[in-house]
JSON list of C-alpha atoms in Angstrom, two decimals:
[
{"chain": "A", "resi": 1, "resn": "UNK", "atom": "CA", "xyz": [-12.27, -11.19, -6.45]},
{"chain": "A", "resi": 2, "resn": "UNK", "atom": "CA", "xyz": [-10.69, -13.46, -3.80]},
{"chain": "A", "resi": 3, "resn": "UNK", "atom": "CA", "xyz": [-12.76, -14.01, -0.89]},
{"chain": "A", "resi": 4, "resn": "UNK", "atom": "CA", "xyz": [-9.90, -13.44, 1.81]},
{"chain": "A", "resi": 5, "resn": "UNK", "atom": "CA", "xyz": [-10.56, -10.83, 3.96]},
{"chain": "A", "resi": 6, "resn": "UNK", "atom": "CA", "xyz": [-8.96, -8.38, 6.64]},
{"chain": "A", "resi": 7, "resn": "UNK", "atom": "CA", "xyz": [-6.82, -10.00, 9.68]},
{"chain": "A", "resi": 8, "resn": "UNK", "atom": "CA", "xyz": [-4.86, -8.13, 11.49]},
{"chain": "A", "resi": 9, "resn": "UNK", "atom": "CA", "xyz": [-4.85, -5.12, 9.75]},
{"chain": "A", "resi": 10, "resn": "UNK", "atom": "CA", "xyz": [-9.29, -4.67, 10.67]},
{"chain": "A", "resi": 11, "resn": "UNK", "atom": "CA", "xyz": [-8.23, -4.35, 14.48]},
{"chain": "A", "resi": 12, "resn": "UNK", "atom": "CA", "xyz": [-5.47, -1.67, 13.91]},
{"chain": "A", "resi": 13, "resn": "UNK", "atom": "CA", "xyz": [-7.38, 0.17, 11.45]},
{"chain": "A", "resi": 14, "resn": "UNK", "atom": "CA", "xyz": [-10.24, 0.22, 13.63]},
{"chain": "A", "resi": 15, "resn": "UNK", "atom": "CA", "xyz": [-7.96, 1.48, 16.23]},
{"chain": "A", "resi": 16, "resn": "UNK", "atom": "CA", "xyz": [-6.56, 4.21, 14.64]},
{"chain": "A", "resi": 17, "resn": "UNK", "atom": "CA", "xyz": [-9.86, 5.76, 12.96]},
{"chain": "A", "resi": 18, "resn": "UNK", "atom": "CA", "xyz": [-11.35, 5.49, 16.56]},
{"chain": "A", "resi": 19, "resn": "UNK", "atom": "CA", "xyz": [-8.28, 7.28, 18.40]},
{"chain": "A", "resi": 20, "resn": "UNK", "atom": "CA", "xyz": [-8.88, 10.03, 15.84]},
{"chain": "A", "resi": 21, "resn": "UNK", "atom": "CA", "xyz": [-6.72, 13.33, 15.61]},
{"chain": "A", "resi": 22, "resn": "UNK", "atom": "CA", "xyz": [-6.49, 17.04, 16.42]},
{"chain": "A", "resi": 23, "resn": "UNK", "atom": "CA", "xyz": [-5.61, 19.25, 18.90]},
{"chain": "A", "resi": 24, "resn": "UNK", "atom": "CA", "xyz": [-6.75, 19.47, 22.60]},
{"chain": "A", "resi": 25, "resn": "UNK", "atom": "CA", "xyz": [-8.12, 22.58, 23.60]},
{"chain": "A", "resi": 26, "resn": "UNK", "atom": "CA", "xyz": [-5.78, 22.94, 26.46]},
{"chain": "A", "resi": 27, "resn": "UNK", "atom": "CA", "xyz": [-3.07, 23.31, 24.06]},
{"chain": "A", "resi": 28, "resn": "UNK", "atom": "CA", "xyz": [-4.81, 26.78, 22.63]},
{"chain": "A", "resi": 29, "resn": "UNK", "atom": "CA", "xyz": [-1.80, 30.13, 22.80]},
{"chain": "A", "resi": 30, "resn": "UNK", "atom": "CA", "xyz": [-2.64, 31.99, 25.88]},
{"chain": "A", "resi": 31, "resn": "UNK", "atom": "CA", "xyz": [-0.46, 34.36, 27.76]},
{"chain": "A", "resi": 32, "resn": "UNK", "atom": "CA", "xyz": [0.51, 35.77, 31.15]},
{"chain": "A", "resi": 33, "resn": "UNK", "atom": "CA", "xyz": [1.48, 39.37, 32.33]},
{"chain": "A", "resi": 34, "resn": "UNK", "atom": "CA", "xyz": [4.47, 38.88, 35.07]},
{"chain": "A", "resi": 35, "resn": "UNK", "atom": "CA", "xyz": [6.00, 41.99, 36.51]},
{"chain": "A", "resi": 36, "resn": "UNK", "atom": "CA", "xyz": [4.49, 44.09, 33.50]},
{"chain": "A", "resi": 37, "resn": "UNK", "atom": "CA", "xyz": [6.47, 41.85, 31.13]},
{"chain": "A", "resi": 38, "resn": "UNK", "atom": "CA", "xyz": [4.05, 39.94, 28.84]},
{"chain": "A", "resi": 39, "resn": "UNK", "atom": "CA", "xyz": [5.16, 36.39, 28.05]},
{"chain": "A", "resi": 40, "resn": "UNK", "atom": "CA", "xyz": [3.75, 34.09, 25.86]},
{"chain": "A", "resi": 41, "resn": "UNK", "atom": "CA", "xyz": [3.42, 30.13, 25.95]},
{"chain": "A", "resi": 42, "resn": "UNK", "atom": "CA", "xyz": [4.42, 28.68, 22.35]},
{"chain": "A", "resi": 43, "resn": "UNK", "atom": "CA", "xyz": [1.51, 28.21, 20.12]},
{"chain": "A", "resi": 44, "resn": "UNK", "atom": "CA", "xyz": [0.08, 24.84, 19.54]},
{"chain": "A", "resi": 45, "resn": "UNK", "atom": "CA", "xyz": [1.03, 22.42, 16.95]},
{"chain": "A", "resi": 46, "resn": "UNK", "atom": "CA", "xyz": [-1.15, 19.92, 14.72]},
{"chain": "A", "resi": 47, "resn": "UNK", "atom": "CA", "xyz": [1.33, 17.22, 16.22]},
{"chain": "A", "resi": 48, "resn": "UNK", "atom": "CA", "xyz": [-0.91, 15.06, 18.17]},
{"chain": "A", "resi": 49, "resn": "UNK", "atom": "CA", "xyz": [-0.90, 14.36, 21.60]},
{"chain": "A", "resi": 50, "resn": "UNK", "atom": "CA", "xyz": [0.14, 10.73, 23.17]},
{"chain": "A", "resi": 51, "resn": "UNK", "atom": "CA", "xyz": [-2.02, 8.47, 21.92]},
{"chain": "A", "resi": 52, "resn": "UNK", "atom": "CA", "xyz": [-3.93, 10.07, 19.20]},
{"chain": "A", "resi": 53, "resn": "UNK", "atom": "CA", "xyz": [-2.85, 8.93, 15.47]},
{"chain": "A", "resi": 54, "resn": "UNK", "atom": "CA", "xyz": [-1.92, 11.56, 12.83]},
{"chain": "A", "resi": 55, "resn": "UNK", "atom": "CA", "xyz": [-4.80, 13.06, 10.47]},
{"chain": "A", "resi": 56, "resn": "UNK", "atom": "CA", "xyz": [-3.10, 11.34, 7.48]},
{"chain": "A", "resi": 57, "resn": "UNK", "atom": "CA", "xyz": [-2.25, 8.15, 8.86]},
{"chain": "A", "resi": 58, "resn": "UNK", "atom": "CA", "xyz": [-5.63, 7.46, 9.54]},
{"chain": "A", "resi": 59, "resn": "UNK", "atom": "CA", "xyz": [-6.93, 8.53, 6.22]},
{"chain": "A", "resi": 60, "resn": "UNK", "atom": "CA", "xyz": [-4.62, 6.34, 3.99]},
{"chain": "A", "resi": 61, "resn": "UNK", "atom": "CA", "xyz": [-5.17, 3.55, 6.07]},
{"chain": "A", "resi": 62, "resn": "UNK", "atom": "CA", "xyz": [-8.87, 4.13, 6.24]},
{"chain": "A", "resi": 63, "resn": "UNK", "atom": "CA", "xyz": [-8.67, 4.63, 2.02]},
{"chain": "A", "resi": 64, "resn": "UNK", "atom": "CA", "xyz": [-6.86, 1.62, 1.82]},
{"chain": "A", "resi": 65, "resn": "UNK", "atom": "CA", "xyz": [-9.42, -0.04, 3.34]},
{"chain": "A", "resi": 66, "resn": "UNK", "atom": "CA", "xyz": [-12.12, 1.02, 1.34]},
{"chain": "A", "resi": 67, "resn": "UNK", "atom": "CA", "xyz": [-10.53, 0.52, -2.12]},
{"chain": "A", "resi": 68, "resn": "UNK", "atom": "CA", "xyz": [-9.39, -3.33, -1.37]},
{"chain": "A", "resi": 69, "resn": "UNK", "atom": "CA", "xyz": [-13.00, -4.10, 0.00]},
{"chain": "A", "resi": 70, "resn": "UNK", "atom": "CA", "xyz": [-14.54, -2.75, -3.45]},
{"chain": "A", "resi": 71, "resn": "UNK", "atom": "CA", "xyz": [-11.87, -3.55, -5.83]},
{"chain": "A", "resi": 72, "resn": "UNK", "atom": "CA", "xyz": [-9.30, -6.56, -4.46]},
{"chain": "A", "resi": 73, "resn": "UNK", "atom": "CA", "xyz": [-8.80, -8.87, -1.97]},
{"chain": "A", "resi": 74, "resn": "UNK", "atom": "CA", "xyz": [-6.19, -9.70, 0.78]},
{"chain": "A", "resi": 75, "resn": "UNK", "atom": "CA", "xyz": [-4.51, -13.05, 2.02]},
{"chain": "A", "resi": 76, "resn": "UNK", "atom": "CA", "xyz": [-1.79, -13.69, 4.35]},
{"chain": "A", "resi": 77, "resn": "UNK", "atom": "CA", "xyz": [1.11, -16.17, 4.46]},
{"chain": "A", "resi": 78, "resn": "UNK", "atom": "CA", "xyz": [3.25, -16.23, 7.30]},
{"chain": "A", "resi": 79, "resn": "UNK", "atom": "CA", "xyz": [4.61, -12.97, 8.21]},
{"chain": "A", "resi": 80, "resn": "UNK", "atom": "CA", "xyz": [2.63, -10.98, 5.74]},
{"chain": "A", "resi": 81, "resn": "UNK", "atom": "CA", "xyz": [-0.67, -9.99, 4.63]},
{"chain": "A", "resi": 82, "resn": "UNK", "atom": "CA", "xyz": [-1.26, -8.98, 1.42]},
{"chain": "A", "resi": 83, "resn": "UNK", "atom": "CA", "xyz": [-3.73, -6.71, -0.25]},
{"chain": "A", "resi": 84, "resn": "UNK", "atom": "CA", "xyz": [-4.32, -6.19, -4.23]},
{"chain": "A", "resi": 85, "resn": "UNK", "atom": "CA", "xyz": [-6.73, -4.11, -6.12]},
{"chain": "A", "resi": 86, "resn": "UNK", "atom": "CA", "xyz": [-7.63, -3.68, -9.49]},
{"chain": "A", "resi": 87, "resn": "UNK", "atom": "CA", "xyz": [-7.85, -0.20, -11.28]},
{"chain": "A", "resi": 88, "resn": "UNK", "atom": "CA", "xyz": [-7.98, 1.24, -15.23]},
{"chain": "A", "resi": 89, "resn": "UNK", "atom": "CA", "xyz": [-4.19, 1.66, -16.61]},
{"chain": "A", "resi": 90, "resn": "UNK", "atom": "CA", "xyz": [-3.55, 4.97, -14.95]},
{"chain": "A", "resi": 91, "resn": "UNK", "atom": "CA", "xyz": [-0.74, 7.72, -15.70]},
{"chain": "A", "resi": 92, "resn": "UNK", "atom": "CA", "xyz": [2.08, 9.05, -13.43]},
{"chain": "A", "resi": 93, "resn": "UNK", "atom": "CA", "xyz": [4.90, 11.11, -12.82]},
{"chain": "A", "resi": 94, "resn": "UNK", "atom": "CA", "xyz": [8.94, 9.90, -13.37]},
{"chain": "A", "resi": 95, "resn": "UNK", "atom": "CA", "xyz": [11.64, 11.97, -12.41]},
{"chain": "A", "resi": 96, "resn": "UNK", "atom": "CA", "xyz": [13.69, 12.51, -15.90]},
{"chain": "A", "resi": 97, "resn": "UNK", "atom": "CA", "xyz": [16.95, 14.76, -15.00]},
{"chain": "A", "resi": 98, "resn": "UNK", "atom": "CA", "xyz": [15.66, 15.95, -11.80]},
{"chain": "A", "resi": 99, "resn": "UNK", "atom": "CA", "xyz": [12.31, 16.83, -12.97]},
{"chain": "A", "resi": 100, "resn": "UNK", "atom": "CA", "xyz": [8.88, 14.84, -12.95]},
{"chain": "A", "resi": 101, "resn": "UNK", "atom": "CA", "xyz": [7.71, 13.78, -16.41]},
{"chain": "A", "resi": 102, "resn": "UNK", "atom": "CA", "xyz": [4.33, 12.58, -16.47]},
{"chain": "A", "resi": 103, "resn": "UNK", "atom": "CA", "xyz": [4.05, 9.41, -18.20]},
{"chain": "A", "resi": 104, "resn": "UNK", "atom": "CA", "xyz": [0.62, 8.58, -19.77]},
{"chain": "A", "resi": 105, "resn": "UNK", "atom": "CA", "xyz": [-0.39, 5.26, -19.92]},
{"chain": "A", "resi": 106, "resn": "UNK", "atom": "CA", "xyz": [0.68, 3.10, -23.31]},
{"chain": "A", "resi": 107, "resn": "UNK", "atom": "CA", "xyz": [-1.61, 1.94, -25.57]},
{"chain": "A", "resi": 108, "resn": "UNK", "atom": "CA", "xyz": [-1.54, -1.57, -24.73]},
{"chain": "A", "resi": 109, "resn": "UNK", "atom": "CA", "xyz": [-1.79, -0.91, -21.36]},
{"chain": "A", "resi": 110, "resn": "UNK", "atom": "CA", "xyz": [-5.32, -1.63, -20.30]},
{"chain": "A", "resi": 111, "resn": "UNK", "atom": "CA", "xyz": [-4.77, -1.95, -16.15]},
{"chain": "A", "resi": 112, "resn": "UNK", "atom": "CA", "xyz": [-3.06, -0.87, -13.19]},
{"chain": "A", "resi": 113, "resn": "UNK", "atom": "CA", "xyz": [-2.67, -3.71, -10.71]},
{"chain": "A", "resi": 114, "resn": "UNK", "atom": "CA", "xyz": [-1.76, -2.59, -7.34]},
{"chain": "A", "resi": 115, "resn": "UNK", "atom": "CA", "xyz": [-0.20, -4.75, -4.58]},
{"chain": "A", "resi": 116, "resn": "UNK", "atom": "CA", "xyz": [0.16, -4.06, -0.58]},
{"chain": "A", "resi": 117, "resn": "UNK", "atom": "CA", "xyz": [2.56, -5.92, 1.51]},
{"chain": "A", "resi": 118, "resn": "UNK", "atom": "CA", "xyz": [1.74, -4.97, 5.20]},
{"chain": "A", "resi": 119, "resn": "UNK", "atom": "CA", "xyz": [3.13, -6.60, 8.45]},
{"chain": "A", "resi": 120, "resn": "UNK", "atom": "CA", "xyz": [0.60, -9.15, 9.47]},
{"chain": "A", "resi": 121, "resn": "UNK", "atom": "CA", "xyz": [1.58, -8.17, 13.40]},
{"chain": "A", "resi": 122, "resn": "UNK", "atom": "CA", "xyz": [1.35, -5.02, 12.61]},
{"chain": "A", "resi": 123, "resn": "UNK", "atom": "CA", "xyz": [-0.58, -3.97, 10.23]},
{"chain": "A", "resi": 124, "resn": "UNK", "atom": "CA", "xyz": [1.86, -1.34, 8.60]},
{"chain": "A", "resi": 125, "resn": "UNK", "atom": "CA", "xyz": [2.37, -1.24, 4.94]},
{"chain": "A", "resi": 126, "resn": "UNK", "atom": "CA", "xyz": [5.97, -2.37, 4.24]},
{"chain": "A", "resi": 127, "resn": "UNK", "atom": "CA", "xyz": [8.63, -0.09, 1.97]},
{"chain": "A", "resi": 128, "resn": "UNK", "atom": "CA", "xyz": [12.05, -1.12, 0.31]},
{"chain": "A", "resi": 129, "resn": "UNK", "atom": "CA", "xyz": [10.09, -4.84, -0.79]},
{"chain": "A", "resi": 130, "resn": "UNK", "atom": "CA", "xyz": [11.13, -6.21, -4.15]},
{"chain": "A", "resi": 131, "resn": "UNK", "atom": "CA", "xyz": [7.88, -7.39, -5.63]},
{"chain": "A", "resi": 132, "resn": "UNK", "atom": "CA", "xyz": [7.19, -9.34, -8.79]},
{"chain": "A", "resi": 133, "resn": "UNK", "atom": "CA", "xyz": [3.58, -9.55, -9.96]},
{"chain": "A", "resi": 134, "resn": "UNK", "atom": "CA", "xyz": [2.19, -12.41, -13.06]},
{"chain": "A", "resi": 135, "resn": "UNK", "atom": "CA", "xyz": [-1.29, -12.62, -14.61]},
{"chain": "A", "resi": 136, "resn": "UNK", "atom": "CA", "xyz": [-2.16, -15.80, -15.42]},
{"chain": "A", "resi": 137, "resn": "UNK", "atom": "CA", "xyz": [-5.17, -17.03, -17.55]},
{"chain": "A", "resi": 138, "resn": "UNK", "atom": "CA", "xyz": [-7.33, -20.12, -17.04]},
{"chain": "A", "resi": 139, "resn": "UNK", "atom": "CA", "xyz": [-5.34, -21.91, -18.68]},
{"chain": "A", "resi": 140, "resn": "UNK", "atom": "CA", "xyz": [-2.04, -21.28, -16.51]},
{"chain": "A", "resi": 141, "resn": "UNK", "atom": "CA", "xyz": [-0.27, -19.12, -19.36]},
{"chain": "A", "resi": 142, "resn": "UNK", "atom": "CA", "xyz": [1.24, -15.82, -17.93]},
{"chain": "A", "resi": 143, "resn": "UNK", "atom": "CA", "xyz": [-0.05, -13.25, -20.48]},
{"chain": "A", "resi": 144, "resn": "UNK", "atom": "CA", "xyz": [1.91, -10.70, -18.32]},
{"chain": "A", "resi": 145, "resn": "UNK", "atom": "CA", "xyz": [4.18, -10.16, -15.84]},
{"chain": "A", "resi": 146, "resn": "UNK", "atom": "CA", "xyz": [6.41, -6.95, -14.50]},
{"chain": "A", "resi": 147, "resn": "UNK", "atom": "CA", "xyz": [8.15, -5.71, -11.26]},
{"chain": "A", "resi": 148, "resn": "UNK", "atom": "CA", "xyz": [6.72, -3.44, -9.08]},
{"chain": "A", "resi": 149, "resn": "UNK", "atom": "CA", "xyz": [7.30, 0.34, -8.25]},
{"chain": "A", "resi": 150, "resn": "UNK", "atom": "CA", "xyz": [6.77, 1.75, -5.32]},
{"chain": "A", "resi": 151, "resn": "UNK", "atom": "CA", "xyz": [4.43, 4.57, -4.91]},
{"chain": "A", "resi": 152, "resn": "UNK", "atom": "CA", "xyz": [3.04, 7.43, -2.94]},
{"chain": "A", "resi": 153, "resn": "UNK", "atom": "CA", "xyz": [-0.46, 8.47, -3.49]},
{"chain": "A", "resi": 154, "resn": "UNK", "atom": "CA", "xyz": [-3.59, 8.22, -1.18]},
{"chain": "A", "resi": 155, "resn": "UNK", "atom": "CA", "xyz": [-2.03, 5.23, 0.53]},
{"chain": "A", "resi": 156, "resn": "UNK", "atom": "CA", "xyz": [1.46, 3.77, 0.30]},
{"chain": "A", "resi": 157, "resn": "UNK", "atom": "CA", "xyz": [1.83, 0.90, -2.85]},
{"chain": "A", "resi": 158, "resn": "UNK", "atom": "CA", "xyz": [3.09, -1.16, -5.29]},
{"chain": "A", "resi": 159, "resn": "UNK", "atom": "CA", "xyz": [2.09, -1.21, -9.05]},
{"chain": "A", "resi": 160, "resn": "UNK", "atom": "CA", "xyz": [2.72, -1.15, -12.81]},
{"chain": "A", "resi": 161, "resn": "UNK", "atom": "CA", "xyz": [0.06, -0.96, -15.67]},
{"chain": "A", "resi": 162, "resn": "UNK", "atom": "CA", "xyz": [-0.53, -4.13, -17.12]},
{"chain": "A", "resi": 163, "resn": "UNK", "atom": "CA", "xyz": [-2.00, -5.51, -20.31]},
{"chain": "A", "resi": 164, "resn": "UNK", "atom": "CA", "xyz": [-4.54, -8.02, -20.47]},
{"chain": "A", "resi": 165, "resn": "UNK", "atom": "CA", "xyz": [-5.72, -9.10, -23.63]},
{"chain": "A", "resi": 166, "resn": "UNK", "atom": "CA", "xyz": [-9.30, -10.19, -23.16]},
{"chain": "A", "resi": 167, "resn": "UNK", "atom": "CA", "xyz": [-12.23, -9.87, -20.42]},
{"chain": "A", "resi": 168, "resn": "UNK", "atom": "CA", "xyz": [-12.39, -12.69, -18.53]},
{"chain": "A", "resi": 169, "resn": "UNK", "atom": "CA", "xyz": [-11.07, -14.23, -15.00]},
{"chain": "A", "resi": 170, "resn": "UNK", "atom": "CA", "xyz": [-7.44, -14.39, -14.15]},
{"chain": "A", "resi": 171, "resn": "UNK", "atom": "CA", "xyz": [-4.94, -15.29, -11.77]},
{"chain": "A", "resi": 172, "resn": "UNK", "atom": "CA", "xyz": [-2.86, -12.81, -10.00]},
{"chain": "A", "resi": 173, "resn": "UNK", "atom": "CA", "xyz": [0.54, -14.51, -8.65]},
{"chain": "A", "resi": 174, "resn": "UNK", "atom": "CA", "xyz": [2.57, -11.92, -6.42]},
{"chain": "A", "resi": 175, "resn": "UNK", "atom": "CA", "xyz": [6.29, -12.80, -5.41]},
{"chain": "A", "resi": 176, "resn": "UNK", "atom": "CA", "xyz": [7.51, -10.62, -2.40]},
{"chain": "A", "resi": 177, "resn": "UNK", "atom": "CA", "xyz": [11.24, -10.91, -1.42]},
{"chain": "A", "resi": 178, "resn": "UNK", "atom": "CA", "xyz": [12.08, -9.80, 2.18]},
{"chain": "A", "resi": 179, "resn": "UNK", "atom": "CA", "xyz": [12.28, -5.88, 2.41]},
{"chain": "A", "resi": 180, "resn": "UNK", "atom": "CA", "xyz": [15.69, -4.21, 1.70]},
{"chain": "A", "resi": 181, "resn": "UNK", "atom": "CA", "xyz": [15.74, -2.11, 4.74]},
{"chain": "A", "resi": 182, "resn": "UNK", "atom": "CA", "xyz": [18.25, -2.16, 7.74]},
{"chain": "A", "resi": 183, "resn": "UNK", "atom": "CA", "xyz": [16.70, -3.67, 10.64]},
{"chain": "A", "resi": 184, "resn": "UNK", "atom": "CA", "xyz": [17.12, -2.81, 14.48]},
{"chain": "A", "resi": 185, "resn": "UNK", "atom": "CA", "xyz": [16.62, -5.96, 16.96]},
{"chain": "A", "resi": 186, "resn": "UNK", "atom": "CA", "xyz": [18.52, -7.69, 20.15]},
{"chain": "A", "resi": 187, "resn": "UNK", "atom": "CA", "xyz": [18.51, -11.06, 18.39]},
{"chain": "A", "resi": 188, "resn": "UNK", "atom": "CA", "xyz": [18.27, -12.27, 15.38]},
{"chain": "A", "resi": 189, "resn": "UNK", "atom": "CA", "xyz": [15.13, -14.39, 16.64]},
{"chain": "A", "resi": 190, "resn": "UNK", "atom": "CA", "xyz": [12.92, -11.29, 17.24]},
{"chain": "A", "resi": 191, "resn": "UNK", "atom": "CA", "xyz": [13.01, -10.56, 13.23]},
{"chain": "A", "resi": 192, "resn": "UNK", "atom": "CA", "xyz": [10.49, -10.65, 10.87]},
{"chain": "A", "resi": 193, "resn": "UNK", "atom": "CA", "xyz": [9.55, -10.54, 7.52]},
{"chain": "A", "resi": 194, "resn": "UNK", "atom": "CA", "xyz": [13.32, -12.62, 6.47]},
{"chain": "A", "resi": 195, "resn": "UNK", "atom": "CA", "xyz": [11.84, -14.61, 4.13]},
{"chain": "A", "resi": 196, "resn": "UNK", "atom": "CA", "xyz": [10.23, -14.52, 0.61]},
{"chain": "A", "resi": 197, "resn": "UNK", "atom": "CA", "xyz": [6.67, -15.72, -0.08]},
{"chain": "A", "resi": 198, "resn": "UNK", "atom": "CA", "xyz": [4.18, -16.04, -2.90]},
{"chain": "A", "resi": 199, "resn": "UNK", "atom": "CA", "xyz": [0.69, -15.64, -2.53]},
{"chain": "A", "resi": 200, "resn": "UNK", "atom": "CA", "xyz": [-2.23, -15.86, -5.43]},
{"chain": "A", "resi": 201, "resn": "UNK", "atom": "CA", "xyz": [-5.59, -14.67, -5.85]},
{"chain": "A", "resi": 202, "resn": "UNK", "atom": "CA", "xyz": [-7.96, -16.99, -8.05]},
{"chain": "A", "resi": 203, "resn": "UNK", "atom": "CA", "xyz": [-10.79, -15.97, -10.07]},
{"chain": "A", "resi": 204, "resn": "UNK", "atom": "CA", "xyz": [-10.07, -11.76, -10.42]},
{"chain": "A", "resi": 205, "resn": "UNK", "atom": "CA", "xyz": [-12.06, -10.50, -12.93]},
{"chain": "A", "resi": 206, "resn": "UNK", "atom": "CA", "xyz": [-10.64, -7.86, -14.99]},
{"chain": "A", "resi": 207, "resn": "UNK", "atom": "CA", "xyz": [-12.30, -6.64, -18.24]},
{"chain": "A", "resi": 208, "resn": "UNK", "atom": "CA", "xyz": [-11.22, -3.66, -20.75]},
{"chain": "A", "resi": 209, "resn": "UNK", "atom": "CA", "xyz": [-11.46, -0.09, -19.67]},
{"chain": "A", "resi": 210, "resn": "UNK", "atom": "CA", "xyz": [-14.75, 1.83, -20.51]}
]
């Protein structure tokens, strides 16, 4: 596992699991009697209030979290951090004519490497990023290499199911091109994430599936 750790993602996670979520009590449905007319106040949403950080949002950042700590690593390079972890080859679904198709794992396939490119500043996972992910063994050969798809599960990523043909420790060698998205901005000095970087994690151990 690489030894790099949370940076600015620790504060903002921290942040948001400490802000919490729900609704104030104040916002409860009450109602008045005025001139023999009853008139209620609108009920109360789960939005949350100013300052308080959704139920979800805290949860996949907070999963996120826990899953790189046990099972990856994280880095940063300019602009970006980036998170991996390391799971079994796992199944999912593919829309096929408007319908999801779930798509079992092949046999070769022995694991699912996941990658998470998040705004260093920020700390928000990043969508619409081309990503390009190589295994390499000690030896420098790539025994495999794919694109990326983007996913939505417990926590915003990028993975593919990979296969590796023998226990031992590897190399994981992610290329991230700068996001696809259309950017807001005054000046074209206040952007970020414009350029592509590279980042690798030394020494992952990955091993066949039980």
């Amino acid at each position: 596992m690489s030894p790099n750790r949370p940076i600015a993602v620790t504060a903002i996670l921290t942040t948001l699991l400490l802000a919490g979520c729900g609704t104030d009590a104040s916002q409860a449905p009450t109602s008045e009697t005025t001139t023999g007319t009853t008139v209620a106040t609108p009920e109360a949403t789960d939005a949350p209030s100013t300052g308080e950080v959704p139920e979800g949002v805290a949860a996949q950042y907070a999963t996120l979290a826990e899953e790189v700590e046990a099972e990856g690593g994280r880095t940063t390079s300019g602009d970006w951090e980036v998170a991996y972890i390391v799971e079994p080859a796992e199944p999912w679904f593919e829309t096929t004519a408007g319908d999801p198709t779930r798509r079992e794992p092949a046999i070769a396939e022995t694991h699912h490497l996941e990658i998470i490119p998040i705004e260093a500043a920020t700390g928000r996972i990043v969508p619409d990023v081309p990503i390009r992910l190589e295994v390499l063994d000690d030896t420098g050969e790539v025994v495999d290499e794919k694109e990326l798809m983007f996913f939505h599960a417990e926590f915003f990523h990028y993975a593919n199911n990979f296969s590796i043909p023998a226990e031992g420790d590897y190399t994981l060698r992610a290329t991230l091109q700068p996001p696809e998205f259309t950017r807001h901005g005054e000046s074209l000095e206040e952007l970020t994430l414009l350029e592509p970087v590279t980042v690798t994690f030394d020494d992952v151990h990955l091993e066949p599936a039980a």
